[in-house]
Amino acid sequence: MRIVNSAGRASVLTDDGLVDIESASGGAFSADPQALFDRWDDLRVWAAAHRGGATAPFEEDRLKAPVPRPRQVFAIGLNYRDHAAESGMALPDTPVVFTKFPACITGPCAAVDLPPGSVDFETELVVVLGRDAHRTPASRAWEHVAGLTVGQDLSERQLQLKPPVPQFSLGKSYPGFAPMGPALVTPDEFPDRDDIVLGCRLNGEQMQNSRTSEMVFPVADLIAYLSSIVPLYAGDVIFTGTPAGIGMARDPARFLRPGDELVTTAEAIGSMRTTFVSTP
Ligand code: ZN
């Protein structure tokens, strides 16, 4: 199943177009995309039995973030070997965790205003919880996943790395710094949910290209580790780390500029198109 947020309304994306979930369910489910995760198991049962056709055409430029208001946003650093190497860091023996404050979430076709500094891109698989998880073992972690989407962990490097103590969470939370989409895709839609090709192109040039099987800590291990400490709620999201190819690690460094277009793609999920502007 593929779920999108079309102009604020939760919809199932089919080959024929959109099925508006509130109207197709006779009001049994809310139109609010965030509310779906509180009743995710019920939604799966309803969707499996629903036989109605599409009710609206699919229009890409109406898409908003499939998870617009998670209570918690976790993000993972140094989770790909090649990215740790390009950052000059040793591989961690437990996940490196920070947050992106939820105010920075935006949709898959956003224009993001560049703050002063050095804004970088980080293509990431984004995991969305469909059930609460607390002290959940890795062997049961996927049972708590509603689906997967792709995102950018946009990062202003000067604030992120400013001495005396790095400010990862602030430097990664300017408005629009967490674009995600275009769709939330359930794990059964992937040939292998632990081996998903993902990457990004900047003005047409391939900058990142990897697969999630290269993660140091795969999705199930991240859920087990996070939930061993913090209760996770249905509707929470986890940015799972970025592979090599970020702008800061290039020679010369390549940070985002007004007028840039960043296309972020993941296998079986689709592509986001993020543009960058500078408002004086
Ligand atoms: Zn990141």
GROMACS .gro file of C-alpha atoms and ligand atoms in nm:
model
  281
    1MET     CA    1   0.000   0.000   0.000
    2ARG     CA    2   0.114   0.350  -0.084
    3ILE     CA    3  -0.019   0.638   0.129
    4VAL     CA    4   0.017   1.002   0.030
    5ASN     CA    5  -0.080   1.334   0.185
    6SER     CA    6  -0.262   1.514  -0.096
    7ALA     CA    7  -0.320   1.875   0.003
    8GLY     CA    8  -0.368   1.771   0.365
    9ARG     CA    9  -0.590   1.465   0.304
   10ALA     CA   10  -0.474   1.109   0.361
   11SER     CA   11  -0.513   0.907   0.042
   12VAL     CA   12  -0.420   0.568  -0.096
   13LEU     CA   13  -0.226   0.600  -0.420
   14THR     CA   14  -0.334   0.339  -0.675
   15ASP     CA   15  -0.247   0.288  -1.042
   16ASP     CA   16  -0.570   0.471  -1.130
   17GLY     CA   17  -0.533   0.769  -0.897
   18LEU     CA   18  -0.615   0.861  -0.539
   19VAL     CA   19  -0.860   0.701  -0.298
   20ASP     CA   20  -0.952   0.958  -0.032
   21ILE     CA   21  -0.944   0.756   0.289
   22GLU     CA   22  -1.203   0.953   0.488
   23SER     CA   23  -1.467   0.955   0.216
   24ALA     CA   24  -1.399   0.600   0.092
   25SER     CA   25  -1.430   0.470   0.451
   26GLY     CA   26  -1.753   0.661   0.514
   27GLY     CA   27  -1.580   0.863   0.783
   28ALA     CA   28  -1.443   0.561   0.970
   29PHE     CA   29  -1.094   0.706   0.928
   30SER     CA   30  -0.983   1.067   0.958
   31ALA     CA   31  -0.861   1.270   0.661
   32ASP     CA   32  -0.567   1.379   0.880
   33PRO     CA   33  -0.258   1.186   0.760
   34GLN     CA   34  -0.104   1.193   1.108
   35ALA     CA   35  -0.414   1.039   1.267
   36LEU     CA   36  -0.382   0.725   1.053
   37PHE     CA   37  -0.092   0.597   1.259
   38ASP     CA   38  -0.301   0.580   1.578
   39ARG     CA   39  -0.519   0.320   1.402
   40TRP     CA   40  -0.270   0.172   1.162
   41ASP     CA   41  -0.366  -0.194   1.213
   42ASP     CA   42  -0.734  -0.110   1.155
   43LEU     CA   43  -0.640   0.082   0.841
   44ARG     CA   44  -0.452  -0.215   0.698
   45VAL     CA   45  -0.757  -0.437   0.754
   46TRP     CA   46  -0.990  -0.182   0.594
   47ALA     CA   47  -0.757  -0.123   0.296
   48ALA     CA   48  -0.725  -0.496   0.228
   49ALA     CA   49  -1.103  -0.530   0.208
   50HIS     CA   50  -1.186  -0.201   0.032
   51ARG     CA   51  -1.303  -0.249  -0.325
   52GLY     CA   52  -1.383   0.107  -0.443
   53GLY     CA   53  -1.192   0.277  -0.722
   54ALA     CA   54  -0.992   0.596  -0.729
   55THR     CA   55  -1.190   0.914  -0.662
   56ALA     CA   56  -0.941   1.180  -0.771
   57PRO     CA   57  -0.649   1.212  -1.010
   58PHE     CA   58  -0.298   1.206  -0.867
   59GLU     CA   59  -0.135   1.550  -0.883
   60GLU     CA   60   0.224   1.550  -0.769
   61ASP     CA   61   0.246   1.921  -0.688
   62ARG     CA   62  -0.032   1.884  -0.427
   63LEU     CA   63   0.173   1.644  -0.214
   64LYS     CA   64   0.263   1.731   0.145
   65ALA     CA   65   0.468   1.532   0.397
   66PRO     CA   66   0.313   1.185   0.450
   67VAL     CA   67   0.390   1.221   0.823
   68PRO     CA   68   0.325   1.587   0.897
   69ARG     CA   69   0.331   1.601   1.280
   70PRO     CA   70   0.523   1.314   1.442
   71ARG     CA   71   0.561   1.347   1.819
   72GLN     CA   72   0.925   1.240   1.795
   73VAL     CA   73   1.180   1.258   1.514
   74PHE     CA   74   1.494   1.052   1.561
   75ALA     CA   75   1.795   1.082   1.334
   76ILE     CA   76   2.102   0.865   1.315
   77GLY     CA   77   2.459   0.977   1.242
   78LEU     CA   78   2.746   0.777   1.089
   79ASN     CA   79   2.527   0.484   0.985
   80TYR     CA   80   2.701   0.402   0.657
   81ARG     CA   81   3.063   0.287   0.646
   82ASP     CA   82   3.154   0.502   0.344
   83HIS     CA   83   3.003   0.814   0.504
   84ALA     CA   84   3.188   0.757   0.833
   85ALA     CA   85   3.510   0.725   0.632
   86GLU     CA   86   3.449   1.046   0.435
   87SER     CA   87   3.376   1.225   0.765
   88GLY     CA   88   3.705   1.100   0.913
   89MET     CA   89   3.518   0.927   1.196
   90ALA     CA   90   3.551   0.575   1.336
   91LEU     CA   91   3.247   0.348   1.310
   92PRO     CA   92   3.034   0.382   1.623
   93ASP     CA   93   2.963   0.073   1.833
   94THR     CA   94   2.615   0.199   1.924
   95PRO     CA   95   2.394   0.425   1.707
   96VAL     CA   96   2.470   0.799   1.716
   97VAL     CA   97   2.133   0.969   1.779
   98PHE     CA   98   2.003   1.325   1.758
   99THR     CA   99   1.669   1.488   1.672
  100LYS     CA  100   1.529   1.709   1.403
  101PHE     CA  101   1.261   1.922   1.567
  102PRO     CA  102   0.925   1.842   1.400
  103ALA     CA  103   0.874   2.206   1.292
  104CYS     CA  104   1.128   2.145   1.013
  105ILE     CA  105   0.919   1.885   0.829
  106THR     CA  106   0.803   1.970   0.480
  107GLY     CA  107   0.670   1.790   0.174
  108PRO     CA  108   0.831   1.632  -0.133
  109CYS     CA  109   0.805   1.931  -0.367
  110ALA     CA  110   0.908   2.214  -0.137
  111ALA     CA  111   1.106   2.532  -0.196
  112VAL     CA  112   1.340   2.561   0.102
  113ASP     CA  113   1.475   2.898   0.214
  114LEU     CA  114   1.852   2.879   0.269
  115PRO     CA  115   1.964   3.035   0.600
  116PRO     CA  116   2.308   3.194   0.621
  117GLY     CA  117   2.591   2.941   0.643
  118SER     CA  118   2.674   2.616   0.467
  119VAL     CA  119   2.364   2.407   0.395
  120ASP     CA  120   2.426   2.046   0.297
  121PHE     CA  121   2.216   1.752   0.176
  122GLU     CA  122   2.186   1.404   0.328
  123THR     CA  123   1.969   1.147   0.151
  124GLU     CA  124   1.809   0.909   0.401
  125LEU     CA  125   1.561   0.627   0.429
  126VAL     CA  126   1.288   0.737   0.674
  127VAL     CA  127   1.112   0.478   0.889
  128VAL     CA  128   0.761   0.550   1.019
  129LEU     CA  129   0.623   0.368   1.324
  130GLY     CA  130   0.274   0.215   1.302
  131ARG     CA  131   0.267   0.080   1.658
  132ASP     CA  132   0.417   0.201   1.985
  133ALA     CA  133   0.747   0.033   2.064
  134HIS     CA  134   0.919   0.006   2.403
  135ARG     CA  135   1.196  -0.243   2.477
  136THR     CA  136   1.119  -0.406   2.145
  137PRO     CA  137   1.372  -0.669   2.035
  138ALA     CA  138   1.517  -0.646   1.685
  139SER     CA  139   1.345  -0.974   1.596
  140ARG     CA  140   1.004  -0.804   1.639
  141ALA     CA  141   1.095  -0.452   1.528
  142TRP     CA  142   0.948  -0.467   1.176
  143GLU     CA  143   0.606  -0.548   1.327
  144HIS     CA  144   0.609  -0.189   1.456
  145VAL     CA  145   0.684  -0.026   1.120
  146ALA     CA  146   0.397   0.130   0.924
  147GLY     CA  147   0.610   0.201   0.622
  148LEU     CA  148   0.909   0.367   0.466
  149THR     CA  149   0.962   0.692   0.284
  150VAL     CA  150   1.263   0.889   0.169
  151GLY     CA  151   1.385   1.218   0.314
  152GLN     CA  152   1.662   1.474   0.324
  153ASP     CA  153   1.836   1.550   0.652
  154LEU     CA  154   1.928   1.904   0.544
  155SER     CA  155   2.205   2.039   0.765
  156GLU     CA  156   2.362   2.381   0.818
  157ARG     CA  157   2.717   2.272   0.894
  158GLN     CA  158   2.849   2.585   1.069
  159LEU     CA  159   2.586   2.573   1.344
  160GLN     CA  160   2.589   2.193   1.352
  161LEU     CA  161   2.964   2.177   1.420
  162LYS     CA  162   3.025   2.505   1.606
  163PRO     CA  163   3.249   2.470   1.913
  164PRO     CA  164   3.250   2.411   2.200
  165VAL     CA  165   2.976   2.148   2.163
  166PRO     CA  166   2.821   2.049   1.828
  167GLN     CA  167   2.454   2.151   1.785
  168PHE     CA  168   2.334   1.874   1.555
  169SER     CA  169   1.967   1.915   1.640
  170LEU     CA  170   1.951   2.293   1.587
  171GLY     CA  171   2.173   2.297   1.279
  172LYS     CA  172   1.943   2.040   1.118
  173SER     CA  173   1.610   2.203   1.207
  174TYR     CA  174   1.569   2.526   1.011
  175PRO     CA  175   1.227   2.552   0.839
  176GLY     CA  176   1.200   2.299   0.557
  177PHE     CA  177   1.509   2.103   0.665
  178ALA     CA  178   1.323   1.769   0.672
  179PRO     CA  179   1.156   1.720   0.334
  180MET     CA  180   1.000   1.374   0.304
  181GLY     CA  181   0.784   1.181   0.060
  182PRO     CA  182   0.648   1.140  -0.197
  183ALA     CA  183   0.466   0.839  -0.047
  184LEU     CA  184   0.468   0.621   0.262
  185VAL     CA  185   0.515   0.267   0.132
  186THR     CA  186   0.438  -0.042   0.340
  187PRO     CA  187   0.728  -0.288   0.390
  188ASP     CA  188   0.559  -0.564   0.188
  189GLU     CA  189   0.595  -0.353  -0.129
  190PHE     CA  190   0.975  -0.389  -0.132
  191PRO     CA  191   1.159  -0.681  -0.293
  192ASP     CA  192   1.390  -0.664   0.013
  193ARG     CA  193   1.299  -0.413   0.287
  194ASP     CA  194   1.662  -0.415   0.408
  195ASP     CA  195   1.820  -0.351   0.069
  196ILE     CA  196   1.672  -0.038  -0.091
  197VAL     CA  197   1.859   0.167  -0.350
  198LEU     CA  198   1.861   0.540  -0.266
  199GLY     CA  199   2.041   0.853  -0.377
  200CYS     CA  200   2.014   1.210  -0.497
  201ARG     CA  201   2.096   1.429  -0.795
  202LEU     CA  202   2.186   1.797  -0.764
  203ASN     CA  203   2.100   1.990  -1.081
  204GLY     CA  204   2.110   1.656  -1.263
  205GLU     CA  205   2.446   1.540  -1.126
  206GLN     CA  206   2.444   1.221  -0.918
  207MET     CA  207   2.578   1.309  -0.572
  208GLN     CA  208   2.477   1.011  -0.358
  209ASN     CA  209   2.400   0.655  -0.466
  210SER     CA  210   2.390   0.364  -0.224
  211ARG     CA  211   2.168   0.096  -0.077
  212THR     CA  212   2.031   0.051   0.271
  213SER     CA  213   2.200  -0.289   0.305
  214GLU     CA  214   2.517  -0.081   0.359
  215MET     CA  215   2.389   0.052   0.693
  216VAL     CA  216   2.602  -0.013   1.001
  217PHE     CA  217   2.286  -0.056   1.212
  218PRO     CA  218   1.992  -0.178   1.004
  219VAL     CA  219   1.635  -0.063   1.067
  220ALA     CA  220   1.548  -0.341   1.314
  221ASP     CA  221   1.860  -0.271   1.522
  222LEU     CA  222   1.782   0.102   1.531
  223ILE     CA  223   1.429   0.039   1.661
  224ALA     CA  224   1.560  -0.205   1.920
  225TYR     CA  225   1.826   0.037   2.040
  226LEU     CA  226   1.608   0.350   2.049
  227SER     CA  227   1.317   0.169   2.213
  228SER     CA  228   1.548   0.022   2.477
  229ILE     CA  229   1.570   0.378   2.613
  230VAL     CA  230   1.281   0.590   2.479
  231PRO     CA  231   0.923   0.469   2.424
  232LEU     CA  232   0.847   0.516   2.054
  233TYR     CA  233   0.499   0.623   1.948
  234ALA     CA  234   0.299   0.527   1.642
  235GLY     CA  235   0.356   0.805   1.392
  236ASP     CA  236   0.714   0.875   1.503
  237VAL     CA  237   0.981   0.887   1.234
  238ILE     CA  238   1.345   0.779   1.221
  239PHE     CA  239   1.590   0.931   0.972
  240THR     CA  240   1.828   0.639   0.938
  241GLY     CA  241   2.153   0.808   0.829
  242THR     CA  242   2.314   0.905   0.502
  243PRO     CA  243   2.560   0.731   0.270
  244ALA     CA  244   2.871   0.895   0.123
  245GLY     CA  245   2.864   1.185  -0.121
  246ILE     CA  246   2.750   1.478   0.096
  247GLY     CA  247   2.862   1.828  -0.004
  248MET     CA  248   3.089   1.890   0.297
  249ALA     CA  249   3.308   1.588   0.218
  250ARG     CA  250   3.375   1.696  -0.143
  251ASP     CA  251   3.686   1.876  -0.264
  252PRO     CA  252   3.595   2.152  -0.312
  253ALA     CA  253   3.295   2.138  -0.076
  254ARG     CA  254   2.961   2.178  -0.253
  255PHE     CA  255   2.694   2.343  -0.039
  256LEU     CA  256   2.344   2.430  -0.159
  257ARG     CA  257   2.285   2.759  -0.340
  258PRO     CA  258   1.973   2.954  -0.441
  259GLY     CA  259   1.836   2.807  -0.763
  260ASP     CA  260   1.962   2.453  -0.696
  261GLU     CA  261   1.729   2.161  -0.757
  262LEU     CA  262   1.780   1.845  -0.550
  263VAL     CA  263   1.604   1.528  -0.666
  264THR     CA  264   1.603   1.254  -0.402
  265THR     CA  265   1.501   0.903  -0.503
  266ALA     CA  266   1.448   0.567  -0.336
  267GLU     CA  267   1.357   0.237  -0.498
  268ALA     CA  268   0.982   0.156  -0.481
  269ILE     CA  269   0.915   0.488  -0.301
  270GLY     CA  270   0.971   0.745  -0.576
  271SER     CA  271   1.133   1.085  -0.601
  272MET     CA  272   1.115   1.420  -0.421
  273ARG     CA  273   1.208   1.744  -0.591
  274THR     CA  274   1.340   2.011  -0.353
  275THR     CA  275   1.438   2.356  -0.473
  276PHE     CA  276   1.635   2.619  -0.283
  277VAL     CA  277   1.574   2.990  -0.257
  278SER     CA  278   1.722   3.275  -0.058
  279THR     CA  279   1.487   3.529   0.092
  280PRO     CA  280   1.670   3.846   0.201
  281ZN      ZN  281   2.166   1.262   0.855
   0.00000   0.00000   0.00000
